[in-house]
XYZ file of C-alpha atoms in Angstrom:
503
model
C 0.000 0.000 0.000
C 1.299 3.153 -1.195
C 1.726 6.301 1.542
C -0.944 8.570 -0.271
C -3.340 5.226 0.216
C -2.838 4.788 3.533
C -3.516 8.660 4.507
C -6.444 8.222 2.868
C -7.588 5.010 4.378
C -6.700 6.605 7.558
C -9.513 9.565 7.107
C -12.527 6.152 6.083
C -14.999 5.763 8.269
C -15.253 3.173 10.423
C -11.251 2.553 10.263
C -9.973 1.861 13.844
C -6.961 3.806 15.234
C -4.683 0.705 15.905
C -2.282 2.980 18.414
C -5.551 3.582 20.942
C -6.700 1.387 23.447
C -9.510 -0.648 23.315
C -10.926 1.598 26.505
C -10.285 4.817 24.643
C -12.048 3.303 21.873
C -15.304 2.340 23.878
C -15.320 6.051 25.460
C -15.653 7.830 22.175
C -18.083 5.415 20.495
C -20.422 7.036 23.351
C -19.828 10.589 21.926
C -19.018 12.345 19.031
C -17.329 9.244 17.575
C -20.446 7.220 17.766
C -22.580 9.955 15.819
C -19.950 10.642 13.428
C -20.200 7.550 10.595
C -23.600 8.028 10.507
C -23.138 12.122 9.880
C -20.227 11.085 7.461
C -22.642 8.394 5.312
C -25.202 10.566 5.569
C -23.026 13.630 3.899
C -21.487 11.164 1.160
C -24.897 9.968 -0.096
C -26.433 13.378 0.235
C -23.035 14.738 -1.796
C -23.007 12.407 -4.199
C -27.077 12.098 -5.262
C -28.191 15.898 -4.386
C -25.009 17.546 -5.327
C -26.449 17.962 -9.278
C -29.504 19.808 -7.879
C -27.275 22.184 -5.974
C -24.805 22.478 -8.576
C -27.663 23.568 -11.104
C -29.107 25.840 -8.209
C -25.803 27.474 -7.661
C -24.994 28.210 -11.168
C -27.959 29.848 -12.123
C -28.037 31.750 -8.446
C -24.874 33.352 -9.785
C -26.191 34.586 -13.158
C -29.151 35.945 -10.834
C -26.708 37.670 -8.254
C -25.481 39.073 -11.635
C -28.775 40.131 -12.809
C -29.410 43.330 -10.755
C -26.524 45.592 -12.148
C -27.564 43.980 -15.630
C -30.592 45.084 -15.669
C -29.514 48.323 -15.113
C -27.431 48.771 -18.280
C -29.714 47.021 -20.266
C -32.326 48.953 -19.917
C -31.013 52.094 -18.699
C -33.151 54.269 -21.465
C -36.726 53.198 -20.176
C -35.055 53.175 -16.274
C -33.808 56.765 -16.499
C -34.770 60.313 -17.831
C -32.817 63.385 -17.686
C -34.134 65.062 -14.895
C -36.195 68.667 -15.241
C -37.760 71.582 -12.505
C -40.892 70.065 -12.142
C -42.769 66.819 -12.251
C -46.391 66.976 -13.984
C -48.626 65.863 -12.052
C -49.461 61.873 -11.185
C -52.575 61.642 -13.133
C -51.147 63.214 -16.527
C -48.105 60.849 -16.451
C -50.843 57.986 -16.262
C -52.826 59.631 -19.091
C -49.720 59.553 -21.202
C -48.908 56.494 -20.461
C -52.381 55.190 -21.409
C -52.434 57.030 -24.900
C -49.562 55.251 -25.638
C -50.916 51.802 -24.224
C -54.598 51.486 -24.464
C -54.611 47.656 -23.834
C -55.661 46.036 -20.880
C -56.038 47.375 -17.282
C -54.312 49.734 -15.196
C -53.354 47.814 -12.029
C -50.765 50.445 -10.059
C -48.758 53.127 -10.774
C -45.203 53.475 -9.682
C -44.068 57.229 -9.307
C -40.911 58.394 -10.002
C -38.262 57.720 -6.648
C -35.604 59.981 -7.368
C -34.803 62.538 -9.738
C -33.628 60.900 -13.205
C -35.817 57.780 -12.716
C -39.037 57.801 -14.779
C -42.473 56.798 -13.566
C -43.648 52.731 -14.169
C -47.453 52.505 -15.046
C -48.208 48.922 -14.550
C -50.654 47.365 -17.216
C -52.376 43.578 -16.303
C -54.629 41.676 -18.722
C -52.320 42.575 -21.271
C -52.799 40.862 -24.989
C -49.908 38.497 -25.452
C -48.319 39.324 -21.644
C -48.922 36.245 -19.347
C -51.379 36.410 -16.060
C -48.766 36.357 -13.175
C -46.814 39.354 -15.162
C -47.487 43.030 -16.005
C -46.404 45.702 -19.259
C -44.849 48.765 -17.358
C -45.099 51.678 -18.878
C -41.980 53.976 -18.466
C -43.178 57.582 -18.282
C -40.457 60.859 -18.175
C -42.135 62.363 -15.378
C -40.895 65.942 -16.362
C -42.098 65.487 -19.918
C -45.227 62.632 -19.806
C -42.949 61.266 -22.706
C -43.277 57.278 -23.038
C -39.625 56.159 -22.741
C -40.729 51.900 -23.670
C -42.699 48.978 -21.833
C -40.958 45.963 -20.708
C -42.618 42.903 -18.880
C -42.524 42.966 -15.171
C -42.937 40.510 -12.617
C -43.407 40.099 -8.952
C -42.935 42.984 -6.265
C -39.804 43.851 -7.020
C -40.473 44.850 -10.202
C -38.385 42.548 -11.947
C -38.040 43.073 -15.891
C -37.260 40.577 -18.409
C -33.947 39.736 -17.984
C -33.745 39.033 -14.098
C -37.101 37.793 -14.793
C -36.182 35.062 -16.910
C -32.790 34.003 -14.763
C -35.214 34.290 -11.394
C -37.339 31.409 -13.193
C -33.981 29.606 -14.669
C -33.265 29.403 -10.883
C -36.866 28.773 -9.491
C -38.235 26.379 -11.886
C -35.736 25.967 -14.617
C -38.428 27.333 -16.863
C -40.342 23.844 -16.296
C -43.329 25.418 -14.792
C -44.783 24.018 -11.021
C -42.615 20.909 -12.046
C -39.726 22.361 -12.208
C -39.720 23.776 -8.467
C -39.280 20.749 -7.026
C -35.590 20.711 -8.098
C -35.220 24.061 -6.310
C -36.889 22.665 -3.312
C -35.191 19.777 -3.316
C -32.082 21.391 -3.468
C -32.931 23.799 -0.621
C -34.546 21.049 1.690
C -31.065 18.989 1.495
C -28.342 21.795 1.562
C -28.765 23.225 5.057
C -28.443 19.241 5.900
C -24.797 18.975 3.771
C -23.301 21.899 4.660
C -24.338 21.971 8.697
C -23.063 17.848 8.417
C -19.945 18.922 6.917
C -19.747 21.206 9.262
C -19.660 18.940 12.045
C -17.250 16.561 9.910
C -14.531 19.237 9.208
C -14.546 20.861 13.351
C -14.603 17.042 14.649
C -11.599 16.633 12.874
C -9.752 18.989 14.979
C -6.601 17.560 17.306
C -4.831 18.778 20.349
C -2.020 19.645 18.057
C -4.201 21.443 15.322
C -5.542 25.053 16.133
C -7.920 26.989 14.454
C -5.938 28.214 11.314
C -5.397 24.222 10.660
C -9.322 24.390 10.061
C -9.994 27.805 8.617
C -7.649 27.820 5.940
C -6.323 25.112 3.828
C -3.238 22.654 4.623
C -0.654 23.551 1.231
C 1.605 20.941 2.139
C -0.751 18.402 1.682
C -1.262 16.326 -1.519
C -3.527 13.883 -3.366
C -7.257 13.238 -1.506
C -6.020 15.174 1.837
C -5.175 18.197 0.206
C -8.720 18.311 -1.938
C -10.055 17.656 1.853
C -8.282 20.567 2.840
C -9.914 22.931 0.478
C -13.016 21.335 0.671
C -13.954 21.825 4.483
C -11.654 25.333 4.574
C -14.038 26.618 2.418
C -16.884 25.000 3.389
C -16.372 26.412 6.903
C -16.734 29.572 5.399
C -19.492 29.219 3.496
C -21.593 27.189 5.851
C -23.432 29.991 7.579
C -23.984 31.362 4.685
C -25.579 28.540 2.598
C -27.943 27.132 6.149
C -29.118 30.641 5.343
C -29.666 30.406 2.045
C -31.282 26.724 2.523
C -34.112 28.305 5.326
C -35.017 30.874 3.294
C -35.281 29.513 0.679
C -37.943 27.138 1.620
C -39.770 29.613 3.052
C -41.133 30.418 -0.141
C -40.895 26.666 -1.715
C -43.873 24.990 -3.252
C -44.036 22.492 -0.170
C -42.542 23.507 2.874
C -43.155 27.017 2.409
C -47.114 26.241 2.905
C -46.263 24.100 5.933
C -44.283 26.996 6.646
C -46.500 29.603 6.262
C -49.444 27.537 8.174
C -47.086 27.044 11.159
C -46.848 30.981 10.952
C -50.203 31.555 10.966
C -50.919 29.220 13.734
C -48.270 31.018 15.857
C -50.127 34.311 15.011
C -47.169 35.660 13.054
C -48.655 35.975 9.090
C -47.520 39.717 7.105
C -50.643 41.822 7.845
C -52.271 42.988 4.722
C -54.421 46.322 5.163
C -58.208 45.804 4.234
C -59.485 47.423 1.040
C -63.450 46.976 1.809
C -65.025 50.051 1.649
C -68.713 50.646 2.955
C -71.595 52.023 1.236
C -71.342 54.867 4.249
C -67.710 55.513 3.335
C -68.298 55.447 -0.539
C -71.149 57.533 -0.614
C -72.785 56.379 -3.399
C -75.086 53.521 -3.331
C -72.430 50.588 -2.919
C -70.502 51.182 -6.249
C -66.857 52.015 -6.172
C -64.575 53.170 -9.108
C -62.917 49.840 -10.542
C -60.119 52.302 -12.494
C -60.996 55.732 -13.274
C -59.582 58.673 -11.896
C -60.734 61.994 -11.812
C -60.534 64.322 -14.720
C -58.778 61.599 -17.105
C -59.706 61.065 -20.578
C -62.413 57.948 -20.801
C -60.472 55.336 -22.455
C -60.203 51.549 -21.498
C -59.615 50.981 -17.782
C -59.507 54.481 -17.013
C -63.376 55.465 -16.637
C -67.029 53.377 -16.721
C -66.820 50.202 -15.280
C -64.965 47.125 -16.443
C -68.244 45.788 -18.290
C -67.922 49.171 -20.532
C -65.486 51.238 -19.733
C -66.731 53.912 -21.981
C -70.180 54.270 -20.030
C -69.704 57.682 -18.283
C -71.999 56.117 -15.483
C -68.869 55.242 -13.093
C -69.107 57.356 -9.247
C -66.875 59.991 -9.090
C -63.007 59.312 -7.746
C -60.710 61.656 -5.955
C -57.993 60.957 -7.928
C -54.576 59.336 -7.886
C -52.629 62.547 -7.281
C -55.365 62.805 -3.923
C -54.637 58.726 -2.861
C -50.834 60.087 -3.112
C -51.125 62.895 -0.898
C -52.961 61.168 1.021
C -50.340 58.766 1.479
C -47.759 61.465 2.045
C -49.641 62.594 4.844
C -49.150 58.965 6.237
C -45.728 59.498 6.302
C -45.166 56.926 3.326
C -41.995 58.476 1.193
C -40.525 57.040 -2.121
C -40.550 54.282 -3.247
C -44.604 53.537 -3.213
C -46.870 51.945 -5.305
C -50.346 52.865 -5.855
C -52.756 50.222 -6.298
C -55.701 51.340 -8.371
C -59.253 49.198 -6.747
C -60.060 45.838 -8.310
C -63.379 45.821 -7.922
C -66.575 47.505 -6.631
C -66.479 48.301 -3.481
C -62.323 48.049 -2.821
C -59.960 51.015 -2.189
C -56.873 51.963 -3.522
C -53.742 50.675 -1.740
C -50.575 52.510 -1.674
C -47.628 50.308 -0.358
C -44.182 50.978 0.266
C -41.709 48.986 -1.862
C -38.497 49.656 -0.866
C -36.265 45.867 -0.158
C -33.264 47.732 0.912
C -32.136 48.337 4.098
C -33.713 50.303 5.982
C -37.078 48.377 4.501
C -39.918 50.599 4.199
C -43.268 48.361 3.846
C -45.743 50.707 5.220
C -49.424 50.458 3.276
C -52.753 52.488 3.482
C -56.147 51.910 2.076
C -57.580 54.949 1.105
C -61.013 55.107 0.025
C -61.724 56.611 -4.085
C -65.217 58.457 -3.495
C -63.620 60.233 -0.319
C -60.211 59.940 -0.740
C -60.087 59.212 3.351
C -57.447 56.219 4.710
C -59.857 53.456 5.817
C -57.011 51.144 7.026
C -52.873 51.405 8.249
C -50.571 48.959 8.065
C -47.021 49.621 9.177
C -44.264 47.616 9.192
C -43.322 48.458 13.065
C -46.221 46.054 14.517
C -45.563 43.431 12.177
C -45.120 39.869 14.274
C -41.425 38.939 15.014
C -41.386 36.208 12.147
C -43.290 37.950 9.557
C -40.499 40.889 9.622
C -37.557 38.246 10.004
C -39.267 36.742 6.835
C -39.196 39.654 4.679
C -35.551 40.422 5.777
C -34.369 37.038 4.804
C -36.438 36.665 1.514
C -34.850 39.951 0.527
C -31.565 38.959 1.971
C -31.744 35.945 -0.081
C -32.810 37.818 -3.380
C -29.998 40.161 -2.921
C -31.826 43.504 -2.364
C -31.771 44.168 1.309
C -27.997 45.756 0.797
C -27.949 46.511 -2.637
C -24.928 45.546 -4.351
C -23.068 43.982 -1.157
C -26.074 41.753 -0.952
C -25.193 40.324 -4.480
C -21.354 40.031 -4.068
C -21.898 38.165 -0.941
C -24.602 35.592 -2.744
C -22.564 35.237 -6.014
C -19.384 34.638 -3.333
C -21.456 31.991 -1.984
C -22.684 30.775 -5.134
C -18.819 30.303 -6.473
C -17.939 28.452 -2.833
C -20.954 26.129 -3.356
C -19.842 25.508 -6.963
C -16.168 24.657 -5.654
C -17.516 22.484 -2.485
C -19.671 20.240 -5.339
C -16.388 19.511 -7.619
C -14.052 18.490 -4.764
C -16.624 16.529 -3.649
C -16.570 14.580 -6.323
C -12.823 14.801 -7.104
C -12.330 13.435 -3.633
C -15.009 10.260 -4.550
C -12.754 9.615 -7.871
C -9.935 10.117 -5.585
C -10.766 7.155 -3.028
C -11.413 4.546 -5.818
C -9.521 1.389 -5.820
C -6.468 2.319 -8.635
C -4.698 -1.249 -8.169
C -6.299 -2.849 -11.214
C -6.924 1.188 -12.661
C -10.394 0.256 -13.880
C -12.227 2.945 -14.201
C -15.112 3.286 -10.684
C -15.861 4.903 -8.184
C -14.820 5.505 -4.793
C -16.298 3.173 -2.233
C -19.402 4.404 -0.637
C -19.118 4.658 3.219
C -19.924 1.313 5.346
C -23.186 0.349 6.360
C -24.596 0.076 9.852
C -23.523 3.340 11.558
C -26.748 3.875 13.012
C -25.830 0.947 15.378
C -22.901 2.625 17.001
C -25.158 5.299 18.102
C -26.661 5.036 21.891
C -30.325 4.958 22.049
C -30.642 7.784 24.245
C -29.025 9.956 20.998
C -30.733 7.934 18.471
C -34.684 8.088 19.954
C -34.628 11.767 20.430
C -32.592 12.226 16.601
C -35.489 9.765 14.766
C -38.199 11.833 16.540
C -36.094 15.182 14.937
C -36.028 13.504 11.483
C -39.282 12.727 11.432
C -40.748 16.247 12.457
C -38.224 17.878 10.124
C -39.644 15.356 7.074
C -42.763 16.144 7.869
C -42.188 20.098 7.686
C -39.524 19.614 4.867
C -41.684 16.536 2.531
C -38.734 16.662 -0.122
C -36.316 16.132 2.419
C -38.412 13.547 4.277
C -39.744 11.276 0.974
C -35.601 11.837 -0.435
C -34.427 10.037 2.622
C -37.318 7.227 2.866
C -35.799 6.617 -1.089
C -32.611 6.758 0.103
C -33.167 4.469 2.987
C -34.995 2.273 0.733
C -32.127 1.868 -1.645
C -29.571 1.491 0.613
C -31.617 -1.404 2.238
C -32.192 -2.981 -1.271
C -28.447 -3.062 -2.124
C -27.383 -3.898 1.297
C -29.537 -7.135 1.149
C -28.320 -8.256 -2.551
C -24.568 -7.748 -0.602
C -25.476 -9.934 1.976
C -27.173 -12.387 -0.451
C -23.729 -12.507 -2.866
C -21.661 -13.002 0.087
C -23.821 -15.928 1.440
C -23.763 -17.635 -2.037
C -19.852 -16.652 -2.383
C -19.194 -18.473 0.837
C -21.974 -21.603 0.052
C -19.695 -22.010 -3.661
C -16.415 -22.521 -1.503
């Protein structure tokens, strides 16, 4: 046996340390010992069968890390007008914007942030524009001149390119299908990265300090040194990527429900302000404007009623430039969107949308025959969880500190990438090379659940099972893994027994 091979034999589970005593050997099977083949078979399979779902979930959360300061030179010319003296008012930017784009519905209206932005006029039931997505309308807000319209989607206003790379990452443009790769990916890698966390710090020896952990060993060759890197930088990056695994599935097809119905349960759901408005507070006879706004041209979606919106015969509405004041006076600054009412009887809604730190989330309802706030939400009285939500959603998505935010997840997203590849370099690494056929290295040994005491293995079943049944990727993955691992281990046992009956 060569010197490289017997290093790496050395760091295989389940390999005794022949210079310790029996005694010495008994004590540590009752601690961390006795927990650790089980962590380090549980890390290889996870490595080796979920590692192509994180790899494709790290790659394409780079290119969406990327996305943000793409977007921004891409479509600088409908994102930016030179700025003039005065803004025209609210309500003639949304006229513009409507001459230009008669089609569909006027959902919201995003004014102008900053001097040199222009103002977004969001358009739904848009004629070739899908359901969950909007046209916005890019309006000079010093000029009313119509600068383009790009799809958008979701609350952060996303436009077509980081719209398309925040699917390629979701859903690999597969539809409700596709997310369970993304889930699946986030339900395992808070499990490989906090088990190879425990791997690489259990490692550690009376003569090995910290720097021995935290940075890699350069002396070392072969499998050790790919070791080296691998749980240097994974101690890094394992914060980060538990992180990125919870919230993740906070917004996951599966466990986000469970998720969210554990939230409500606790009493800890986002508020949402009410947009019912009362005959009383309308003033006139239970109808409410569906999109008009007072003196606008009558055009689709801007007067009448959604039946026929060139009727005349819709109630009269303050106004969008009143909702905004109105909202001023509320104490909600830039950025806001204004929500135009859906339906009879509903309010407008003006929400803050700023993701950045500090968040601004604030929302009114304020009712369109008065132009009176009927309901306040602020951000302040949310529940604990549902502002620890929002900050690690946004966290996650790379707005809460701007371009920091995005560094630090495309940082991640490279150390992830890295982690994957010696992963598998060190699995070609540990394959048999006497006869240099071309395998595999040898999977770790079966049965370490056995060396772990009861009183540690009751409690840690009872964990698994909870966390399966909150995480159902994670939980049906491991039955299948379980499953599979049984099957082969009984075809072993069956080719040894007929081995031994042939001699």
């Amino acid at each position: 046996m060569s010197t490289e091979q017997r290093l790496a034999s050395s760091d295989s589970p389940g390999s005794p340390d022949p210079t310790r005593s029996g005694e010495e050997r008994t004590v540590r099977r009752t601690g961390w010992a006795a927990l650790r083949p089980l962590v380090l078979r549980l890390h290889f399979y996870a490595g080796v069968l979920i590692a192509p779902f994180l790899l494709v979930a790290a790659v394409t959360g780079l290119l969406y890390a990327c996305s943000f300061q793409a977007e921004k030179v891409a479509y600088a010319h409908e994102l930016t007008a030179p700025a003039g003296t005065e803004k025209l008012p609210l309500s003639q930017q949304v006229a513009d914007a409507r001459k230009a784009h008669p089609e569909g519905e006027i959902a919201a209206v995003r004014p102008a942030p900053r001097p040199g932005d222009t103002t977004r006029v969001l358009l739904s039931d848009v004629p070739g524009v899908s359901d969950d997505h909007q046209l916005a309308v890019f309006v000079d807000p010093y000029t009313g001149n119509v600068r383009g319209a790009l799809e958008t989607y979701g609350s952060t206003g996303a436009l077509p390119l980081r719209t398309w790379l925040d699917a390629l990452h979701r859903d690999l443009h597969l539809g409700e299908g596709g997310r369970l790769y993304s889930e699946l990916a986030a339900s395992w890698l808070w499990v490989v990265a906090g088990g190879g966390l425990a791997l690489w710090i259990g490692r550690r020896r009376k003569n090995r300090g910290l720097r021995a952990l935290a940075l890699p060993d350069r002396t070392a060759t072969g499998r050790r040194r790919t070791l080296s890197w691998h749980g240097a930088v994974g101690l890094w990056a394992a914060v980060g990527l538990i992180f990125l695994s919870a919230t993740g599935l906070t917004w996951s097809a599966y466990a986000g429900a469970n998720i969210g119905d554990l939230r409500e349960a606790l009493g800890q759901a986002t508020p949402t302000v009410s947009t019912a408005v009362t005959k009383s507070d309308a003033g006139h006879d239970g109808h409410g404007s569906s999109s008009g706004m007072a003196g606008m041209p009558d055009m689709p979606g801007m007067g009448g009623t959604k039946e026929n919106p060139s009727s005349g015969s819709a109630p009269s509405d303050v106004g969008i430039d009143k909702v905004l004041r109105a909202a001023r006076a509320q104490g909600l600054s830039d950025p806001v969107e204004v929500g135009l009412p859906t339906d009879e009887g509903t309010a407008y809604v003006v929400k803050q949308v700023q993701r950045s730190w500090p968040e601004k989330q604030d929302a009114i309802a304020v009712d369109p025959a008065t132009g009176k706030v009927t309901d306040v939400s602020r951000f302040a009285d949310h529940p604990v969880l549902a502002k620890l939500t929002r900050y690690g959603i946004d966290l996650h998505t790379g707005t809460l500190f701007g371009i920091a935010n995005q560094i630090a997840l495309a940082a991640l997203a490279l150390a992830l990438i890295f982690l994957i590849l010696w992963g598998y370099r060190m699995w070609w690494q540990r394959r048999p090379t006497r006869d240099r056929a071309l395998s595999f290295g040898r999977p770790m040994p079966r049965g370490a659940w056995r060396q772990v005491p009861l009183p540690v293995l009751i409690p840690l079943v009872l964990a698994v099972g909870a966390m399966g049944w909150l995480v159902p990727l994670l939980g049906i993955s491991l039955v299948a893994f379980l499953a599979v691992d049984i099957a082969l281990g009984a075809l072993a046992r069956r080719r040894r027994v007929s081995a031994t009956a042939g001699d």
